[in-house]
Coordinates of C-alpha atoms in Angstrom, one line a residue:
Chain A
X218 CA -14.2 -12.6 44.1
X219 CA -12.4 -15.6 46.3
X220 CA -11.5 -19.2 44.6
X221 CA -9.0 -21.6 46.2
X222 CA -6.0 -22.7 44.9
X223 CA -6.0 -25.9 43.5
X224 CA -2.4 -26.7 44.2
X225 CA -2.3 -25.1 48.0
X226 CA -6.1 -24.8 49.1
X227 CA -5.2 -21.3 50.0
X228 CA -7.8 -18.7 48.8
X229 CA -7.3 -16.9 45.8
X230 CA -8.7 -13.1 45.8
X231 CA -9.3 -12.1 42.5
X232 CA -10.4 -8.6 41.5
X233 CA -14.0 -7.8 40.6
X234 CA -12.7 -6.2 37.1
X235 CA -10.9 -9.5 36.3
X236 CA -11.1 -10.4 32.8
X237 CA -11.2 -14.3 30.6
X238 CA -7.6 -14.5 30.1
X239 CA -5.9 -12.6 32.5
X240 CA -3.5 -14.4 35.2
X241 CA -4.0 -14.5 38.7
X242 CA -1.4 -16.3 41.2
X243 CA -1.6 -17.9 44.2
X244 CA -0.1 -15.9 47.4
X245 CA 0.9 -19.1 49.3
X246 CA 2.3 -21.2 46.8
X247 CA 2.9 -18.8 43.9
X248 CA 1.0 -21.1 41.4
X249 CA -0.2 -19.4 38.4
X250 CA -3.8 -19.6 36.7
X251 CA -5.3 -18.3 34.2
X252 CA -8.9 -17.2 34.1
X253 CA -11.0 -19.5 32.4
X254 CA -14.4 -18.5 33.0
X255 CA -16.2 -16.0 35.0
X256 CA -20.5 -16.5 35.6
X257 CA -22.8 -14.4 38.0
X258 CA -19.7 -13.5 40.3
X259 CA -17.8 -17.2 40.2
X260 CA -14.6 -17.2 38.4
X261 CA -13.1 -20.6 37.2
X262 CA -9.5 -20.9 36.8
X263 CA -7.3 -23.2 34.9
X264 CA -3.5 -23.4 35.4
X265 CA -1.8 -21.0 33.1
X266 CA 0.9 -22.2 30.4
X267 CA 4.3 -22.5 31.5
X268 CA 6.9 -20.2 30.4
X269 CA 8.0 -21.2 26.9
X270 CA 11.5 -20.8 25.9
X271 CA 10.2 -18.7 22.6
X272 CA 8.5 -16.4 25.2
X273 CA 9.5 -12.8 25.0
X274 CA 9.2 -9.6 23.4
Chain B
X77 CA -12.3 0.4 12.4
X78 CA -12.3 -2.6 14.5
X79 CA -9.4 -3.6 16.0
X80 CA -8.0 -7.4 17.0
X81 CA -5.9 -7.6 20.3
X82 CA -4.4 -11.4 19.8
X83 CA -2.6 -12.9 22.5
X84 CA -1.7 -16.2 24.4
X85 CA -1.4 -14.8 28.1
X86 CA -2.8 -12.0 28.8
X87 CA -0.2 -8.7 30.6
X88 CA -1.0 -5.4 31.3
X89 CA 0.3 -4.3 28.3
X90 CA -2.4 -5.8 26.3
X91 CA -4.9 -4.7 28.5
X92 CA -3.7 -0.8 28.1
X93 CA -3.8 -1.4 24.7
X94 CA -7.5 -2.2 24.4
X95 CA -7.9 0.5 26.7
X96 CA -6.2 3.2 24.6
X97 CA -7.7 1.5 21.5
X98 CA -11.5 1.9 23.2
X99 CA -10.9 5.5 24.5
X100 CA -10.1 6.3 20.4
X101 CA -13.1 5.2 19.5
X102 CA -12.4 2.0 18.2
X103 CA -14.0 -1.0 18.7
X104 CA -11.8 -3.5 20.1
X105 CA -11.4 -7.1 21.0
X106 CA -9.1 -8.9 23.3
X107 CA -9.0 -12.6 21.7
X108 CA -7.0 -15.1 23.4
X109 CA -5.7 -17.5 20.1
X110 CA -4.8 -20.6 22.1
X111 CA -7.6 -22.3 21.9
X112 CA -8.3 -21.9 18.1
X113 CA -7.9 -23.4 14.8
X114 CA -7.5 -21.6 11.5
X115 CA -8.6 -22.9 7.4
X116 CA -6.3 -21.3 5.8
X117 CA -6.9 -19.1 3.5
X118 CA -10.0 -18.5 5.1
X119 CA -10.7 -14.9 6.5
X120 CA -12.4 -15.0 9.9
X121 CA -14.6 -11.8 10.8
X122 CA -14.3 -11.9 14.8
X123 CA -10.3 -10.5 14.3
X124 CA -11.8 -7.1 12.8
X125 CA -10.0 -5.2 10.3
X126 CA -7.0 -5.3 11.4
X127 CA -5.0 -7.5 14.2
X128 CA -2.5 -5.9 16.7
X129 CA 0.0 -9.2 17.4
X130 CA 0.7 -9.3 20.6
X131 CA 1.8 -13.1 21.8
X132 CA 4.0 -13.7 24.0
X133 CA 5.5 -17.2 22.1
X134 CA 7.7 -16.5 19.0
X135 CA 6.4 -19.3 16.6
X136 CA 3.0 -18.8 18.1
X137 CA 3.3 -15.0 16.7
X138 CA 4.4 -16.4 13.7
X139 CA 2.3 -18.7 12.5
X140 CA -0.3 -16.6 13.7
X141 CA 0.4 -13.3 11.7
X142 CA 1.2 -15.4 8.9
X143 CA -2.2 -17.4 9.0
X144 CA -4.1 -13.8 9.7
X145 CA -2.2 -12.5 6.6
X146 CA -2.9 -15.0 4.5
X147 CA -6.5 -14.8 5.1
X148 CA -6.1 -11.3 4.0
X149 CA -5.9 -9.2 7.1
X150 CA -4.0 -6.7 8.0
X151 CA -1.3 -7.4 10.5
X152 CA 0.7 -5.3 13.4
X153 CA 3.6 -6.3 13.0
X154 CA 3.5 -8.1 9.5
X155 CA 5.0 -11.3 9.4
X156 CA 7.8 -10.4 7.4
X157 CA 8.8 -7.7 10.2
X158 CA 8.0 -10.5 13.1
X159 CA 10.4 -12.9 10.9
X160 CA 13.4 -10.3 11.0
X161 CA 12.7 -9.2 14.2
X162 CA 12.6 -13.0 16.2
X163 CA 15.7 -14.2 14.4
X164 CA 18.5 -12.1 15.6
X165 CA 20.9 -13.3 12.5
X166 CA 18.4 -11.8 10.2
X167 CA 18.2 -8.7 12.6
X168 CA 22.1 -8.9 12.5
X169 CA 21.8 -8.9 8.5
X170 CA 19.0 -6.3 8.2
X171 CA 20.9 -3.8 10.4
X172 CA 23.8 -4.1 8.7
X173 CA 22.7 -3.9 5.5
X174 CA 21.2 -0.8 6.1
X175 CA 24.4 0.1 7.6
X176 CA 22.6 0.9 11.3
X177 CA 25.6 0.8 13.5
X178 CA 25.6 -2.7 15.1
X179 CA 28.1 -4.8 16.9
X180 CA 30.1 -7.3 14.8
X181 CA 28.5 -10.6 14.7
X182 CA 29.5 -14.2 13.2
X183 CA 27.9 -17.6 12.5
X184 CA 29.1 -20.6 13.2
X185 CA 28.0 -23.5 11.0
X186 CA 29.7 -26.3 13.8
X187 CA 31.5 -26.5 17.1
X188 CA 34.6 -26.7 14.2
X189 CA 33.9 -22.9 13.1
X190 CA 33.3 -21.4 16.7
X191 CA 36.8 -20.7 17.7
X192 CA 37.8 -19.0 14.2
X193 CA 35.2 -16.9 14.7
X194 CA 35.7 -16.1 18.6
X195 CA 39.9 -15.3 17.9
X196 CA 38.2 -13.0 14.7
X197 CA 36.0 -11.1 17.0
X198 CA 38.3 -11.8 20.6
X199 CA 37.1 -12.1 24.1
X200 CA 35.3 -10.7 26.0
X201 CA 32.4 -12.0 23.4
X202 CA 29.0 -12.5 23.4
X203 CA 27.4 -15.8 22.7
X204 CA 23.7 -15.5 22.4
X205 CA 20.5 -18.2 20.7
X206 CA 18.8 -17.6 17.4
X207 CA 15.7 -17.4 18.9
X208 CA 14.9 -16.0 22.2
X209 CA 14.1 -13.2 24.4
X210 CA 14.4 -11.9 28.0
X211 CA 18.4 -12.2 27.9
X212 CA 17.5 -15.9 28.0
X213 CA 20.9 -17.8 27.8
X214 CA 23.0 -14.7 26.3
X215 CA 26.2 -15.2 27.8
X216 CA 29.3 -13.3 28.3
X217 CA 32.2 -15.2 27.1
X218 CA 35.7 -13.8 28.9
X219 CA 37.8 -17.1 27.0
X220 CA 38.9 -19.5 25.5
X221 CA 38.2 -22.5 27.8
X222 CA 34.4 -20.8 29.1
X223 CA 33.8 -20.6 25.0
X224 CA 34.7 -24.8 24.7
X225 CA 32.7 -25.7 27.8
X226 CA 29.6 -23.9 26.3
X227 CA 30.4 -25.4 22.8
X228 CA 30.5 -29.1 24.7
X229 CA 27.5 -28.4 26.5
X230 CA 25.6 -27.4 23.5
X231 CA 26.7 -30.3 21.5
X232 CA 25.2 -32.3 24.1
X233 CA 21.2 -30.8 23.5
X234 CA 19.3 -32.5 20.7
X235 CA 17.8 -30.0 19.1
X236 CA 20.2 -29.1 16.0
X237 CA 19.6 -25.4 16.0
X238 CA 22.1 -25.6 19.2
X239 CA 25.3 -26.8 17.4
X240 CA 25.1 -23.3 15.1
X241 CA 26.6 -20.8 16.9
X242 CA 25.4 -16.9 17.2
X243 CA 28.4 -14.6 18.1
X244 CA 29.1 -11.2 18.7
X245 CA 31.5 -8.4 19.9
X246 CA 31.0 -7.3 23.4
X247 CA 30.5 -3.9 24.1
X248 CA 32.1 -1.9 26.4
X249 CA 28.8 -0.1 28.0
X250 CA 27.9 1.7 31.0
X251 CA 25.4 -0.7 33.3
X252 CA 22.6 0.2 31.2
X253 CA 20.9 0.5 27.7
X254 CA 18.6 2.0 26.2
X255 CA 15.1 1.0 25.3
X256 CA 13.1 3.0 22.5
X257 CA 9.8 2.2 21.6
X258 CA 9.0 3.0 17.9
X259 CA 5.8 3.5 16.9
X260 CA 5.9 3.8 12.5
X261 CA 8.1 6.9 11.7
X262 CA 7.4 8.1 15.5
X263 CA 9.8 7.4 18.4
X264 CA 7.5 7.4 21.6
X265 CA 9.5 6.9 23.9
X266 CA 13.3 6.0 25.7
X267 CA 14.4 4.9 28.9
X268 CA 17.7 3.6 30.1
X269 CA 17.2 0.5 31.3
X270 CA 19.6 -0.5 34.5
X271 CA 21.2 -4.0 35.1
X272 CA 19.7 -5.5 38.8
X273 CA 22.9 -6.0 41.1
X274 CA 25.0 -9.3 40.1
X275 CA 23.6 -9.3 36.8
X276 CA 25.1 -8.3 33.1
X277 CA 21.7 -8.2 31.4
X278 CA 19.5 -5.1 31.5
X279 CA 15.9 -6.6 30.6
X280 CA 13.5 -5.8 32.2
X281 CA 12.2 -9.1 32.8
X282 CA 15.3 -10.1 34.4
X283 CA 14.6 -7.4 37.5
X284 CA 16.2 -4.5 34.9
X285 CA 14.8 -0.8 35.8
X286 CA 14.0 1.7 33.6
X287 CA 14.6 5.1 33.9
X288 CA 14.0 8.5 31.4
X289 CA 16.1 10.3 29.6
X290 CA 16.2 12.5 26.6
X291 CA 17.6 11.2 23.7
X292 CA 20.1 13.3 21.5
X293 CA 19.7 13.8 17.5
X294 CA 22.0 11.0 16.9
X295 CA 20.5 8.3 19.0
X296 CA 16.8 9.6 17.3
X297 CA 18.4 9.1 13.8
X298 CA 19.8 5.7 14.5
X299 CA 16.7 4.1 16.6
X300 CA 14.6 5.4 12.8
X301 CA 16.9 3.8 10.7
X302 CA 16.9 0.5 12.7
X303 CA 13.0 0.5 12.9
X304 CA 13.1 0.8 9.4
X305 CA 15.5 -1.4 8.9
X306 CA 13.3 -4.5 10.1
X307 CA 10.4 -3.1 7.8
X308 CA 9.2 -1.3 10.5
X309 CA 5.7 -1.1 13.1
X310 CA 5.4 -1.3 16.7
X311 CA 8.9 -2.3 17.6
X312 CA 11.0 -2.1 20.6
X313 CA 14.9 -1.1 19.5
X314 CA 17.9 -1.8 21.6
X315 CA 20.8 0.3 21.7
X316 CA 24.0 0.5 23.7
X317 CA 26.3 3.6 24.1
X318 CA 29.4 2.2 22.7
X319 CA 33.3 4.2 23.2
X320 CA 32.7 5.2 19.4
X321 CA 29.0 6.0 19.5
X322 CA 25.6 4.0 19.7
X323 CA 25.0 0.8 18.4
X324 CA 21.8 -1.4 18.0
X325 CA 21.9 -4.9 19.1
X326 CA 18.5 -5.9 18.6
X327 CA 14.9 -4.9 17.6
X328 CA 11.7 -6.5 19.3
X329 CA 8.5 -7.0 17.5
X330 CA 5.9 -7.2 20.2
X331 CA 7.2 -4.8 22.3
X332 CA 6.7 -4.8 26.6
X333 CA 6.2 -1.3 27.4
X334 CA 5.5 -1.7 31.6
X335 CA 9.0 -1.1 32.3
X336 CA 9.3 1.9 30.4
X337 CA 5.5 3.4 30.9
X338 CA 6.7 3.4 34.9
X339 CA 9.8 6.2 34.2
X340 CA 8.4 8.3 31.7
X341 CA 5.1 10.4 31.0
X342 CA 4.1 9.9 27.8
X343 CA 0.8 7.6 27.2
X344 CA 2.9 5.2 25.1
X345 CA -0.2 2.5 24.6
X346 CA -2.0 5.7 23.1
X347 CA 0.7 6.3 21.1
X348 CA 0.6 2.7 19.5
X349 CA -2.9 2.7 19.2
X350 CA -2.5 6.4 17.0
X351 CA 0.2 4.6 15.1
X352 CA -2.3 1.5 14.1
X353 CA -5.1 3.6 13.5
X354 CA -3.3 5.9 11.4
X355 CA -1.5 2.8 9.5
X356 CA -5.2 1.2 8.9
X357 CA -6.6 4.9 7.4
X358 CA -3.8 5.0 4.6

């Protein structure tokens, strides 16, 4: 599955076994999305958080 | 059983895990919490019988295994572990009190109490947050002057968890640590994990490697006693080879295994999933 990236216009290839959730980043720009949505073979992505600084393990 | 995957952004650890969980035979779901709102007290049915945390934010994990407990679900970790195991004083305090070998540590109240407790503990020392993960802002200290430049710059942030100070003894190490993954009474895993070039820190999200190696009868007794130390679970403990033997420096309640899964052969999301469903049968 393609989408563009909404900060760069370059395409996005996702993989076909994407799932809602997962992240996905931008090869030209390195923005990050998240997937937000994915219906009859369109995925709709929404940017992903930004690293928090309570982020870890 | 079925079995709730929480989380906030979604790794590959995650996804293994719901993986392993499916391959056991039990039914699993992946449920991404950002977006929702909790009654509390009020048990919700679409988190299963019991909830494997796996958040990446600290007070996001909190609140959340707190809310899920109070609602009467079983939890992995439970928030009491999660609270001991985000808050490196009370990982300091646990460790010690259960006399786990761990380095010396202090607390500062104010900037005023900082250099007592750096000439206590001398320099090279370690100055490291509260909260936080990722080696984020742990700093090696060589003296006196590097320790008041921090202390000025730190009186300078807002929030007033900065102007309490975390310190502790450096330890003379090789370039690495070691990394055990604790699974309940069951250590599934080590690795040595290897600074990146120019850099102190060994985590793995800092560009840190990991490689295998077979731990000896001491380092298995003391990585046991620290995961029950923190109450134990699905933990992550830290260690360093010190001159007079190992020490533990921290324990990490939700775990990142990717680093680790790369150098050694063991199924270690498997292994966590035997642990839960083991756990949830007794």
């Amino acid at each position: 599955m393609n989408t563009s990236c909404n900060e760069c216009g370059a395409q996005i290839a996702v993989p076909n076994d994407v799932i809602v959730g997962e992240i996905v980043s931008c090869k030209d720009c390195s923005s990050e999305y998240e997937v937000a949505e994915i219906n009859n073979g369109t995925v709709l992505l929404k940017p992903s958080e930004q690293v928090g600084e309570d982020w870890g393990e | 059983m079925k079995l709730g995957i929480t989380f906030d952004r979604l790794r590959w650890e995650e996804k293994a895990l719901k993986e392993a969980a499916e391959s056991a035979g039990l039914e699993t779901s992946l449920i991404d919490v950002k977006g929702l709102n909790f009654e509390v007290a009020k048990k919700r049915s679409e988190f299963g019988d019991v909830v494997l945390q796996r958040c990446i934010s600290h007070y996001r994990s909190l609140l959340l295994s707190q809310t899920l407990e109070g609602s009467g679900l079983r939890v992995i970790n439970s928030h009491s572990v999660a609270e001991v195991c985000s808050n490196k004083l009370a990982t300091s305090i646990a460790l010690s009190k259960a006399g786990v070998p761990t380095p010396r540590t202090f607390l500062a109240l104010s900037s005023d109490a900082v250099e007592g407790a750096a000439e206590e503990l001398g320099y090279p020392l370690v100055l490291k947050p509260f909260v936080g993960s990722w080696g984020r802002m742990v700093t090696i200290v060589k003296d006196r002057a590097t320790l008041q430049a921090l202390v000025e710059y730190k009186e300078e942030l807002a929030n007033p968890i900065e102007h309490m100070y975390y310190l502790q003894e450096y330890i003379q190490r090789p370039p690495r640590d070691i990394r055990a993954i604790m699974a309940g009474d069951r250590l599934v895993t080590c690795v040595h994990r290897h600074a990146p070039p120019g850099e102190w820190r060994t985590n793995v999200a800092r560009g840190g490697t990991s490689e295998a190696f077979k731990p000896d009868a001491e380092l298995k007794e003391i990585v046991h006693r620290a995961s029950e130390a923190v109450g134990g679970g699905v933990l992550g403990v830290d260690a360093m080879e010190s001159s007079s033997g190992y020490v533990v420096h921290e324990v990490n309640n939700t775990v990142e295994f990717r680093g680790a899964q790369s150098a050694v052969d063991v199924d270690i999301p498997k292994r966590i999933i035997e642990y839960v469903a083991h756990t949830v049968k007794r």
